[in-house]
mmCIF file of C-alpha atoms in Angstrom:
data_model
loop_
_atom_site.group_PDB
_atom_site.id
_atom_site.type_symbol
_atom_site.label_atom_id
_atom_site.label_comp_id
_atom_site.label_asym_id
_atom_site.label_seq_id
_atom_site.Cartn_x
_atom_site.Cartn_y
_atom_site.Cartn_z
ATOM 1 C CA UNK A 1 0.059 0.291 0.562
ATOM 2 C CA UNK A 2 1.328 3.349 -0.849
ATOM 3 C CA UNK A 3 0.342 7.198 0.657
ATOM 4 C CA UNK A 4 1.940 10.337 0.927
ATOM 5 C CA UNK A 5 2.051 10.325 4.706
ATOM 6 C CA UNK A 6 1.538 7.865 7.143
ATOM 7 C CA UNK A 7 0.951 9.212 11.149
ATOM 8 C CA UNK A 8 2.150 5.949 13.488
ATOM 9 C CA UNK A 9 0.237 6.638 17.270
ATOM 10 C CA UNK A 10 -3.577 6.880 16.794
ATOM 11 C CA UNK A 11 -3.772 8.654 20.255
ATOM 12 C CA UNK A 12 -5.156 12.895 20.298
ATOM 13 C CA UNK A 13 -1.977 13.653 18.510
ATOM 14 C CA UNK A 14 -2.069 11.113 15.912
ATOM 15 C CA UNK A 15 -5.835 11.738 14.984
ATOM 16 C CA UNK A 16 -5.579 15.672 14.922
ATOM 17 C CA UNK A 17 -2.541 14.948 12.563
ATOM 18 C CA UNK A 18 -4.633 12.840 10.278
ATOM 19 C CA UNK A 19 -7.205 14.933 10.422
ATOM 20 C CA UNK A 20 -5.599 18.365 9.513
ATOM 21 C CA UNK A 21 -3.437 16.670 6.660
ATOM 22 C CA UNK A 22 -6.283 15.135 5.261
ATOM 23 C CA UNK A 23 -8.241 18.748 5.076
ATOM 24 C CA UNK A 24 -7.062 19.774 1.869
ATOM 25 C CA UNK A 25 -7.717 16.141 0.283
ATOM 26 C CA UNK A 26 -4.530 16.517 -0.922
ATOM 27 C CA UNK A 27 -2.766 13.761 0.325
ATOM 28 C CA UNK A 28 -3.207 10.436 0.518
ATOM 29 C CA UNK A 29 -2.824 9.734 4.206
ATOM 30 C CA UNK A 30 -2.842 6.507 6.486
ATOM 31 C CA UNK A 31 -3.450 6.576 10.247
ATOM 32 C CA UNK A 32 -1.919 3.603 11.615
ATOM 33 C CA UNK A 33 -2.688 2.684 15.508
ATOM 34 C CA UNK A 34 -1.824 -0.457 17.270
ATOM 35 C CA UNK A 35 -3.512 0.031 21.476
ATOM 36 C CA UNK A 36 -0.974 -0.874 23.904
ATOM 37 C CA UNK A 37 -2.041 -0.453 27.514
ATOM 38 C CA UNK A 38 -2.044 2.811 29.026
ATOM 39 C CA UNK A 39 -2.604 5.064 26.017
ATOM 40 C CA UNK A 40 -2.860 8.545 27.630
ATOM 41 C CA UNK A 41 -5.407 10.197 25.646
ATOM 42 C CA UNK A 42 -8.144 8.196 27.229
ATOM 43 C CA UNK A 43 -6.772 8.269 30.047
ATOM 44 C CA UNK A 44 -6.985 12.149 30.508
ATOM 45 C CA UNK A 45 -9.149 14.827 31.986
ATOM 46 C CA UNK A 46 -9.487 16.296 28.555
ATOM 47 C CA UNK A 47 -8.780 19.867 30.378
ATOM 48 C CA UNK A 48 -8.030 22.437 27.935
ATOM 49 C CA UNK A 49 -6.101 24.379 30.551
ATOM 50 C CA UNK A 50 -3.869 26.833 28.525
ATOM 51 C CA UNK A 51 -2.847 28.957 31.392
ATOM 52 C CA UNK A 52 -3.452 26.187 34.298
ATOM 53 C CA UNK A 53 -0.818 23.813 33.243
ATOM 54 C CA UNK A 54 1.608 26.427 31.608
ATOM 55 C CA UNK A 55 1.835 27.536 35.176
ATOM 56 C CA UNK A 56 2.364 24.068 36.946
ATOM 57 C CA UNK A 57 -1.061 23.490 38.493
ATOM 58 C CA UNK A 58 -3.104 19.972 37.328
ATOM 59 C CA UNK A 59 -0.385 17.121 37.993
ATOM 60 C CA UNK A 60 2.218 19.941 38.608
ATOM 61 C CA UNK A 61 1.087 21.432 42.058
ATOM 62 C CA UNK A 62 -0.187 17.872 43.356
ATOM 63 C CA UNK A 63 3.458 17.110 43.346
ATOM 64 C CA UNK A 64 4.043 20.549 45.047
ATOM 65 C CA UNK A 65 2.021 19.353 48.022
ATOM 66 C CA UNK A 66 3.812 16.257 48.097
ATOM 67 C CA UNK A 67 7.061 17.824 48.486
ATOM 68 C CA UNK A 68 5.944 20.022 51.263
ATOM 69 C CA UNK A 69 4.932 16.951 53.102
ATOM 70 C CA UNK A 70 8.279 15.333 53.223
ATOM 71 C CA UNK A 71 7.695 12.891 50.387
ATOM 72 C CA UNK A 72 10.727 13.326 48.829
ATOM 73 C CA UNK A 73 12.315 10.979 50.578
ATOM 74 C CA UNK A 74 14.469 8.121 49.010
ATOM 75 C CA UNK A 75 11.905 5.664 49.517
ATOM 76 C CA UNK A 76 8.867 8.257 47.429
ATOM 77 C CA UNK A 77 11.529 9.359 45.103
ATOM 78 C CA UNK A 78 10.943 6.757 42.368
ATOM 79 C CA UNK A 79 6.863 8.037 41.819
ATOM 80 C CA UNK A 80 7.977 11.771 41.465
ATOM 81 C CA UNK A 81 9.313 13.086 37.845
ATOM 82 C CA UNK A 82 11.296 16.177 39.140
ATOM 83 C CA UNK A 83 12.802 17.652 42.196
ATOM 84 C CA UNK A 84 11.784 21.357 40.870
ATOM 85 C CA UNK A 85 8.038 20.717 39.940
ATOM 86 C CA UNK A 86 5.736 22.868 39.785
ATOM 87 C CA UNK A 87 6.982 25.155 37.603
ATOM 88 C CA UNK A 88 6.096 28.207 35.036
ATOM 89 C CA UNK A 89 6.818 27.124 31.711
ATOM 90 C CA UNK A 90 8.872 29.449 29.011
ATOM 91 C CA UNK A 91 6.872 32.007 26.959
ATOM 92 C CA UNK A 92 7.513 29.558 23.703
ATOM 93 C CA UNK A 93 4.875 26.993 25.414
ATOM 94 C CA UNK A 94 2.683 29.641 26.595
ATOM 95 C CA UNK A 95 2.311 30.854 23.012
ATOM 96 C CA UNK A 96 1.843 27.124 22.141
ATOM 97 C CA UNK A 97 -0.721 26.457 24.322
ATOM 98 C CA UNK A 98 -2.895 29.179 24.032
ATOM 99 C CA UNK A 99 -2.771 29.566 20.293
ATOM 100 C CA UNK A 100 -4.139 25.698 20.603
ATOM 101 C CA UNK A 101 -7.039 26.974 23.181
ATOM 102 C CA UNK A 102 -7.694 29.719 20.562
ATOM 103 C CA UNK A 103 -8.966 27.132 17.934
ATOM 104 C CA UNK A 104 -11.100 24.770 20.053
ATOM 105 C CA UNK A 105 -14.676 27.044 19.430
ATOM 106 C CA UNK A 106 -13.629 26.760 15.468
ATOM 107 C CA UNK A 107 -12.761 23.313 15.610
ATOM 108 C CA UNK A 108 -16.260 22.345 17.900
ATOM 109 C CA UNK A 109 -18.247 23.674 15.248
ATOM 110 C CA UNK A 110 -16.337 22.040 12.559
ATOM 111 C CA UNK A 111 -16.324 18.892 13.503
ATOM 112 C CA UNK A 112 -19.724 18.819 14.789
ATOM 113 C CA UNK A 113 -21.132 20.379 11.750
ATOM 114 C CA UNK A 114 -18.857 18.870 8.794
ATOM 115 C CA UNK A 115 -18.912 15.740 10.573
ATOM 116 C CA UNK A 116 -21.430 14.882 13.157
ATOM 117 C CA UNK A 117 -19.084 14.370 15.997
ATOM 118 C CA UNK A 118 -19.844 15.979 19.075
ATOM 119 C CA UNK A 119 -16.894 16.261 21.265
ATOM 120 C CA UNK A 120 -18.481 18.133 24.115
ATOM 121 C CA UNK A 121 -16.666 21.790 24.280
ATOM 122 C CA UNK A 122 -17.814 23.278 27.727
ATOM 123 C CA UNK A 123 -16.634 26.568 28.782
ATOM 124 C CA UNK A 124 -15.937 25.908 32.635
ATOM 125 C CA UNK A 125 -13.136 27.764 33.524
ATOM 126 C CA UNK A 126 -10.258 26.461 35.796
ATOM 127 C CA UNK A 127 -10.145 28.031 39.703
ATOM 128 C CA UNK A 128 -6.817 26.967 41.892
ATOM 129 C CA UNK A 129 -8.425 26.712 45.379
ATOM 130 C CA UNK A 130 -6.808 28.339 48.084
ATOM 131 C CA UNK A 131 -6.320 26.472 51.659
ATOM 132 C CA UNK A 132 -3.378 28.098 52.827
ATOM 133 C CA UNK A 133 -0.970 30.722 53.024
ATOM 134 C CA UNK A 134 1.186 28.299 51.102
ATOM 135 C CA UNK A 135 -1.312 27.945 48.630
ATOM 136 C CA UNK A 136 -1.964 31.429 48.401
ATOM 137 C CA UNK A 137 1.663 32.344 48.196
ATOM 138 C CA UNK A 138 2.358 29.930 45.116
ATOM 139 C CA UNK A 139 -0.984 31.719 43.698
ATOM 140 C CA UNK A 140 0.608 34.946 43.931
ATOM 141 C CA UNK A 141 3.774 33.912 42.305
ATOM 142 C CA UNK A 142 1.624 32.805 39.315
ATOM 143 C CA UNK A 143 -0.527 35.741 39.423
ATOM 144 C CA UNK A 144 3.091 38.072 39.248
ATOM 145 C CA UNK A 145 4.414 35.835 36.624
ATOM 146 C CA UNK A 146 1.687 36.374 33.802
ATOM 147 C CA UNK A 147 1.031 40.025 33.651
ATOM 148 C CA UNK A 148 0.385 39.761 29.868
ATOM 149 C CA UNK A 149 -2.697 37.513 30.785
ATOM 150 C CA UNK A 150 -4.456 39.542 33.241
ATOM 151 C CA UNK A 151 -7.434 39.686 30.979
ATOM 152 C CA UNK A 152 -7.600 36.017 31.410
ATOM 153 C CA UNK A 153 -7.038 35.845 35.432
ATOM 154 C CA UNK A 154 -9.234 36.927 38.497
ATOM 155 C CA UNK A 155 -9.248 36.517 42.097
ATOM 156 C CA UNK A 156 -11.915 34.800 44.053
ATOM 157 C CA UNK A 157 -12.861 35.614 48.118
ATOM 158 C CA UNK A 158 -14.217 33.144 50.145
ATOM 159 C CA UNK A 159 -17.485 34.428 49.475
ATOM 160 C CA UNK A 160 -16.997 34.981 45.640
ATOM 161 C CA UNK A 161 -15.657 31.410 45.712
ATOM 162 C CA UNK A 162 -18.644 29.900 47.789
ATOM 163 C CA UNK A 163 -21.105 32.084 45.600
ATOM 164 C CA UNK A 164 -19.814 30.274 42.431
ATOM 165 C CA UNK A 165 -18.742 26.836 44.143
ATOM 166 C CA UNK A 166 -21.478 26.416 46.615
ATOM 167 C CA UNK A 167 -20.445 23.031 47.725
ATOM 168 C CA UNK A 168 -16.615 23.618 48.169
ATOM 169 C CA UNK A 169 -15.114 23.157 51.486
ATOM 170 C CA UNK A 170 -16.553 26.167 53.695
ATOM 171 C CA UNK A 171 -12.486 26.558 55.070
ATOM 172 C CA UNK A 172 -11.520 27.295 51.719
ATOM 173 C CA UNK A 173 -9.849 30.942 51.479
ATOM 174 C CA UNK A 174 -10.643 31.843 47.981
ATOM 175 C CA UNK A 175 -9.177 31.056 44.590
ATOM 176 C CA UNK A 176 -7.517 32.345 41.430
ATOM 177 C CA UNK A 177 -9.888 31.344 38.504
ATOM 178 C CA UNK A 178 -8.100 31.124 34.406
ATOM 179 C CA UNK A 179 -10.959 32.307 32.692
ATOM 180 C CA UNK A 180 -10.332 30.788 29.438
ATOM 181 C CA UNK A 181 -9.304 27.325 30.997
ATOM 182 C CA UNK A 182 -12.163 24.838 29.536
ATOM 183 C CA UNK A 183 -12.593 20.919 29.528
ATOM 184 C CA UNK A 184 -13.701 18.527 26.591
ATOM 185 C CA UNK A 185 -14.619 14.838 26.736
ATOM 186 C CA UNK A 186 -10.763 12.990 25.699
ATOM 187 C CA UNK A 187 -12.241 10.155 24.241
ATOM 188 C CA UNK A 188 -14.474 12.298 21.751
ATOM 189 C CA UNK A 189 -11.996 14.428 21.148
ATOM 190 C CA UNK A 190 -9.886 11.370 19.803
ATOM 191 C CA UNK A 191 -13.036 9.730 17.918
ATOM 192 C CA UNK A 192 -13.753 12.907 16.123
ATOM 193 C CA UNK A 193 -10.470 13.571 14.596
ATOM 194 C CA UNK A 194 -9.953 9.717 13.850
ATOM 195 C CA UNK A 195 -13.511 10.027 11.739
ATOM 196 C CA UNK A 196 -13.594 13.216 10.063
ATOM 197 C CA UNK A 197 -9.992 12.071 9.323
ATOM 198 C CA UNK A 198 -11.503 8.684 7.291
ATOM 199 C CA UNK A 199 -14.671 10.750 6.034
ATOM 200 C CA UNK A 200 -11.833 13.232 4.643
ATOM 201 C CA UNK A 201 -10.460 10.834 2.814
ATOM 202 C CA UNK A 202 -7.457 9.455 5.284
ATOM 203 C CA UNK A 203 -6.785 5.312 5.322
ATOM 204 C CA UNK A 204 -7.386 4.261 9.276
ATOM 205 C CA UNK A 205 -5.290 1.071 10.182
ATOM 206 C CA UNK A 206 -6.265 -0.260 13.504
ATOM 207 C CA UNK A 207 -4.295 -3.344 15.369
ATOM 208 C CA UNK A 208 -0.857 -2.028 12.977
ATOM 209 C CA UNK A 209 2.070 -2.321 15.180
ATOM 210 C CA UNK A 210 5.075 -0.821 13.818
ATOM 211 C CA UNK A 211 8.741 -3.081 13.867
ATOM 212 C CA UNK A 212 10.821 -1.266 11.642
ATOM 213 C CA UNK A 213 11.081 1.910 9.250
ATOM 214 C CA UNK A 214 12.089 1.354 5.913
ATOM 215 C CA UNK A 215 14.613 4.041 4.248
ATOM 216 C CA UNK A 216 17.094 4.535 1.237
ATOM 217 C CA UNK A 217 19.745 6.045 1.931
ATOM 218 C CA UNK A 218 18.780 9.309 4.738
ATOM 219 C CA UNK A 219 15.439 9.367 3.203
ATOM 220 C CA UNK A 220 12.420 7.434 4.849
ATOM 221 C CA UNK A 221 10.141 5.107 2.193
ATOM 222 C CA UNK A 222 7.971 3.285 4.715
ATOM 223 C CA UNK A 223 7.429 0.937 7.450
ATOM 224 C CA UNK A 224 6.921 -2.618 8.158
ATOM 225 C CA UNK A 225 4.273 -4.158 10.481
ATOM 226 C CA UNK A 226 4.344 -6.648 12.954
ATOM 227 C CA UNK A 227 2.220 -8.877 10.212
ATOM 228 C CA UNK A 228 5.086 -8.267 7.522
ATOM 229 C CA UNK A 229 3.356 -6.106 5.456
ATOM 230 C CA UNK A 230 5.280 -3.047 3.895
ATOM 231 C CA UNK A 231 3.199 0.662 3.316
ATOM 232 C CA UNK A 232 5.034 3.067 1.452
ATOM 233 C CA UNK A 233 5.446 6.559 2.103
ATOM 234 C CA UNK A 234 6.726 10.181 1.681
ATOM 235 C CA UNK A 235 6.847 11.302 5.040
ATOM 236 C CA UNK A 236 6.166 9.349 8.434
ATOM 237 C CA UNK A 237 5.010 10.841 11.185
ATOM 238 C CA UNK A 238 5.851 9.971 14.975
ATOM 239 C CA UNK A 239 3.179 10.408 17.006
ATOM 240 C CA UNK A 240 3.559 7.750 18.957
ATOM 241 C CA UNK A 241 2.929 8.659 22.125
ATOM 242 C CA UNK A 242 5.361 7.100 25.547
ATOM 243 C CA UNK A 243 6.304 4.578 22.546
ATOM 244 C CA UNK A 244 7.898 7.306 20.323
ATOM 245 C CA UNK A 245 11.476 6.818 21.531
ATOM 246 C CA UNK A 246 11.045 3.370 20.045
ATOM 247 C CA UNK A 247 10.423 4.183 17.029
ATOM 248 C CA UNK A 248 12.578 7.523 16.546
ATOM 249 C CA UNK A 249 15.282 4.630 16.994
ATOM 250 C CA UNK A 250 13.949 2.781 14.167
ATOM 251 C CA UNK A 251 13.711 5.982 11.769
ATOM 252 C CA UNK A 252 16.717 7.928 12.921
ATOM 253 C CA UNK A 253 18.983 5.495 15.017
ATOM 254 C CA UNK A 254 18.797 7.735 17.437
ATOM 255 C CA UNK A 255 16.509 7.821 20.817
ATOM 256 C CA UNK A 256 14.675 10.807 21.977
ATOM 257 C CA UNK A 257 13.757 11.328 25.849
ATOM 258 C CA UNK A 258 10.433 10.331 25.804
ATOM 259 C CA UNK A 259 9.368 8.080 28.676
ATOM 260 C CA UNK A 260 6.077 7.071 29.999
ATOM 261 C CA UNK A 261 5.056 9.177 33.088
ATOM 262 C CA UNK A 262 1.762 7.490 34.830
ATOM 263 C CA UNK A 263 -1.216 9.044 36.260
ATOM 264 C CA UNK A 264 -3.853 7.610 37.674
ATOM 265 C CA UNK A 265 -7.558 8.416 37.815
ATOM 266 C CA UNK A 266 -10.813 7.755 39.640
ATOM 267 C CA UNK A 267 -14.290 8.114 38.025
ATOM 268 C CA UNK A 268 -17.542 8.544 39.540
ATOM 269 C CA UNK A 269 -21.207 7.703 39.370
ATOM 270 C CA UNK A 270 -23.671 10.135 37.691
ATOM 271 C CA UNK A 271 -24.116 12.903 39.992
ATOM 272 C CA UNK A 272 -26.147 15.893 40.094
ATOM 273 C CA UNK A 273 -24.333 18.825 39.332
ATOM 274 C CA UNK A 274 -21.512 19.490 42.320
ATOM 275 C CA UNK A 275 -18.781 22.012 40.513
ATOM 276 C CA UNK A 276 -19.474 24.533 38.000
ATOM 277 C CA UNK A 277 -16.198 24.938 36.853
ATOM 278 C CA UNK A 278 -13.244 22.953 36.836
ATOM 279 C CA UNK A 279 -11.286 23.054 39.964
ATOM 280 C CA UNK A 280 -7.228 22.316 40.624
ATOM 281 C CA UNK A 281 -6.325 21.972 44.544
ATOM 282 C CA UNK A 282 -3.028 21.131 45.961
ATOM 283 C CA UNK A 283 -3.971 17.456 46.296
ATOM 284 C CA UNK A 284 -5.644 16.847 43.037
ATOM 285 C CA UNK A 285 -7.714 18.206 40.168
ATOM 286 C CA UNK A 286 -11.509 17.465 40.124
ATOM 287 C CA UNK A 287 -13.821 17.947 36.319
ATOM 288 C CA UNK A 288 -17.397 17.063 36.185
ATOM 289 C CA UNK A 289 -18.268 15.468 32.883
ATOM 290 C CA UNK A 290 -21.714 16.768 31.292
ATOM 291 C CA UNK A 291 -23.201 13.128 31.831
ATOM 292 C CA UNK A 292 -22.491 14.374 35.632
ATOM 293 C CA UNK A 293 -19.290 11.860 35.825
ATOM 294 C CA UNK A 294 -17.043 13.348 38.547
ATOM 295 C CA UNK A 295 -13.174 12.843 37.249
ATOM 296 C CA UNK A 296 -10.609 13.126 39.928
ATOM 297 C CA UNK A 297 -7.073 12.836 39.377
ATOM 298 C CA UNK A 298 -4.150 12.518 38.420
ATOM 299 C CA UNK A 299 -0.659 10.671 40.541
ATOM 300 C CA UNK A 300 2.569 11.718 38.858
ATOM 301 C CA UNK A 301 4.792 8.808 38.705
ATOM 302 C CA UNK A 302 7.641 7.763 37.130
ATOM 303 C CA UNK A 303 6.922 3.757 36.861
ATOM 304 C CA UNK A 304 7.969 2.850 33.387
ATOM 305 C CA UNK A 305 5.106 1.339 31.496
ATOM 306 C CA UNK A 306 3.598 -0.201 34.447
ATOM 307 C CA UNK A 307 -0.261 0.793 34.220
ATOM 308 C CA UNK A 308 -1.649 -0.845 37.640
ATOM 309 C CA UNK A 309 -3.486 1.256 39.807
ATOM 310 C CA UNK A 310 -2.682 1.069 43.353
ATOM 311 C CA UNK A 311 -4.685 1.825 46.829
ATOM 312 C CA UNK A 312 -2.467 4.321 48.527
ATOM 313 C CA UNK A 313 -2.300 6.690 45.264
ATOM 314 C CA UNK A 314 -6.531 6.767 44.671
ATOM 315 C CA UNK A 315 -7.269 6.927 48.102
ATOM 316 C CA UNK A 316 -4.695 9.945 47.949
ATOM 317 C CA UNK A 317 -6.818 11.667 45.021
ATOM 318 C CA UNK A 318 -10.200 10.758 47.180
ATOM 319 C CA UNK A 319 -9.361 12.176 50.071
ATOM 320 C CA UNK A 320 -8.400 15.166 48.195
ATOM 321 C CA UNK A 321 -11.549 15.756 46.460
ATOM 322 C CA UNK A 322 -13.414 14.822 49.851
ATOM 323 C CA UNK A 323 -11.050 17.676 51.014
ATOM 324 C CA UNK A 324 -12.316 20.396 48.327
ATOM 325 C CA UNK A 325 -15.920 18.791 48.140
ATOM 326 C CA UNK A 326 -17.171 17.012 51.281
ATOM 327 C CA UNK A 327 -20.432 16.451 49.798
ATOM 328 C CA UNK A 328 -18.893 13.975 47.905
ATOM 329 C CA UNK A 329 -18.524 11.552 50.846
ATOM 330 C CA UNK A 330 -21.131 9.639 49.654
ATOM 331 C CA UNK A 331 -20.400 8.853 46.093
ATOM 332 C CA UNK A 332 -19.925 5.461 44.450
ATOM 333 C CA UNK A 333 -16.097 5.117 42.405
ATOM 334 C CA UNK A 334 -17.306 3.797 39.138
ATOM 335 C CA UNK A 335 -14.053 2.797 38.110
ATOM 336 C CA UNK A 336 -10.142 4.077 38.276
ATOM 337 C CA UNK A 337 -7.298 3.427 35.578
ATOM 338 C CA UNK A 338 -4.277 4.865 34.745
ATOM 339 C CA UNK A 339 -2.444 5.973 31.658
ATOM 340 C CA UNK A 340 1.173 6.918 30.439
ATOM 341 C CA UNK A 341 1.548 10.261 29.613
ATOM 342 C CA UNK A 342 4.928 11.064 27.027
ATOM 343 C CA UNK A 343 6.951 12.898 29.198
ATOM 344 C CA UNK A 344 10.531 14.857 28.494
ATOM 345 C CA UNK A 345 12.879 16.382 30.294
ATOM 346 C CA UNK A 346 11.757 19.787 30.215
ATOM 347 C CA UNK A 347 8.173 18.993 29.989
ATOM 348 C CA UNK A 348 7.893 20.322 25.987
ATOM 349 C CA UNK A 349 6.570 18.897 23.575
ATOM 350 C CA UNK A 350 9.590 17.292 20.185
ATOM 351 C CA UNK A 351 7.799 18.943 16.903
ATOM 352 C CA UNK A 352 9.679 19.124 13.611
ATOM 353 C CA UNK A 353 12.126 17.301 11.880
ATOM 354 C CA UNK A 354 14.635 14.913 12.867
ATOM 355 C CA UNK A 355 18.880 15.922 11.753
ATOM 356 C CA UNK A 356 20.139 13.837 9.219
ATOM 357 C CA UNK A 357 16.871 12.322 8.052
ATOM 358 C CA UNK A 358 14.397 13.070 5.084
ATOM 359 C CA UNK A 359 10.950 12.371 5.501
ATOM 360 C CA UNK A 360 10.340 11.926 8.791
ATOM 361 C CA UNK A 361 8.447 14.419 11.464
ATOM 362 C CA UNK A 362 8.082 14.461 15.930
ATOM 363 C CA UNK A 363 5.345 15.263 16.579
ATOM 364 C CA UNK A 364 5.237 13.432 20.231
ATOM 365 C CA UNK A 365 6.660 14.032 24.051
ATOM 366 C CA UNK A 366 3.272 16.769 25.005
ATOM 367 C CA UNK A 367 3.244 15.188 28.571
ATOM 368 C CA UNK A 368 0.077 15.904 30.282
ATOM 369 C CA UNK A 369 -0.957 18.455 27.197
ATOM 370 C CA UNK A 370 -1.701 16.744 24.579
ATOM 371 C CA UNK A 371 -5.878 16.813 24.597
ATOM 372 C CA UNK A 372 -4.988 20.750 24.977
ATOM 373 C CA UNK A 373 -2.216 21.282 22.156
ATOM 374 C CA UNK A 374 -3.651 18.463 19.642
ATOM 375 C CA UNK A 375 -5.464 21.594 17.447
ATOM 376 C CA UNK A 376 -2.438 23.329 17.029
ATOM 377 C CA UNK A 377 0.202 20.225 16.521
ATOM 378 C CA UNK A 378 -2.392 18.891 13.719
ATOM 379 C CA UNK A 379 -1.725 22.156 11.556
ATOM 380 C CA UNK A 380 1.989 22.447 12.526
ATOM 381 C CA UNK A 381 2.536 18.952 10.954
ATOM 382 C CA UNK A 382 0.036 19.966 8.052
ATOM 383 C CA UNK A 383 2.473 23.017 7.513
ATOM 384 C CA UNK A 384 5.924 21.434 7.464
ATOM 385 C CA UNK A 385 4.302 18.322 5.159
ATOM 386 C CA UNK A 386 3.475 21.169 3.091
ATOM 387 C CA UNK A 387 6.805 23.095 2.992
ATOM 388 C CA UNK A 388 4.580 25.867 4.401
ATOM 389 C CA UNK A 389 5.466 28.287 7.289
ATOM 390 C CA UNK A 390 3.841 26.857 10.888
ATOM 391 C CA UNK A 391 1.212 29.114 12.683
ATOM 392 C CA UNK A 392 3.438 28.881 15.522
ATOM 393 C CA UNK A 393 7.255 28.942 16.264
ATOM 394 C CA UNK A 394 8.579 25.453 17.347
ATOM 395 C CA UNK A 395 12.380 26.085 17.558
ATOM 396 C CA UNK A 396 11.778 25.783 21.064
ATOM 397 C CA UNK A 397 10.481 22.292 20.564
ATOM 398 C CA UNK A 398 13.148 20.698 17.921
ATOM 399 C CA UNK A 399 14.703 17.375 19.060
ATOM 400 C CA UNK A 400 18.243 18.994 18.919
ATOM 401 C CA UNK A 401 17.484 20.953 21.687
ATOM 402 C CA UNK A 402 18.876 17.251 23.764
ATOM 403 C CA UNK A 403 21.885 16.811 21.760
#
């Protein structure tokens, strides 16, 4: 089978690449996917937290609470990814994340109207709940670091927070709210990209494991699958998530520093509306979906490809949620699971061409922001394949920064 472009990896990043590449209908595009335990796109909260994630909330601030509690002893070090988290990411990532976030309203209408796919885009905002002076100091640090985004950030005192979120713990002192940080359904978003790509003429090949990358000289010419099939292409996109380094070795002979970072999640039964927006605390984050389910996440664990769920971590998330919303004490847990985020040492993605190899592009290493940044990543890859200028500067995301 012959294609112009093969996208390896059917998670949200790969699916977005296939969707955007097939939009012009001028290329033969194939999306190949092999489901492995721990697929990150289906273990996500679905947060479009452009500012929140860029300033170290989400999983980062949970990590901060653990450090404060003294859990950085040797016995616990293996669970944690970096000793300086949380931290505010560089301007290049802010620009990247905010540009992607801004595309979601139009993307939502496009996929829904043209392809009948509703990924449940909800304007919720994100509130960082402040319990104590330490939380407040961190919130003040965040606020002082992003003066250019003052229109998208507001302070809520205790009364305003209780008005906005009447079920929140009355001991909470207030919150820092990010007005442009919303949410989607991550399952539906990945499916929407995939179905949109298929309707635009892309070939979707499930159960297709890439075992070799074929080259002539320095140019990629195709892939070989575990079933022995050869698929030819002019360009190969590495969107293999937590397994991206394996594909990089096949294509370039050089690994890239992408490794799995486990996150465990709790999902409740359907409940009446208990929160109006998404919440981040120093213990957990909480998001209620449009069907009433409450999602509680997430741990940050360096455990390789282990996708087991463990009682201490799940219990910690539940206790954090109860601290924030005491009324959840009678909730029934529907299920728990874990996913493997594709982490990099600096928490930035790896995008663009690889030195010394033609016909190969990276689209990987998005860590915990793959859902958020999938929209702009698809546009970037489409531009690069067509030898056009990407919509945002991607120099900071080149693989060569790790050389």
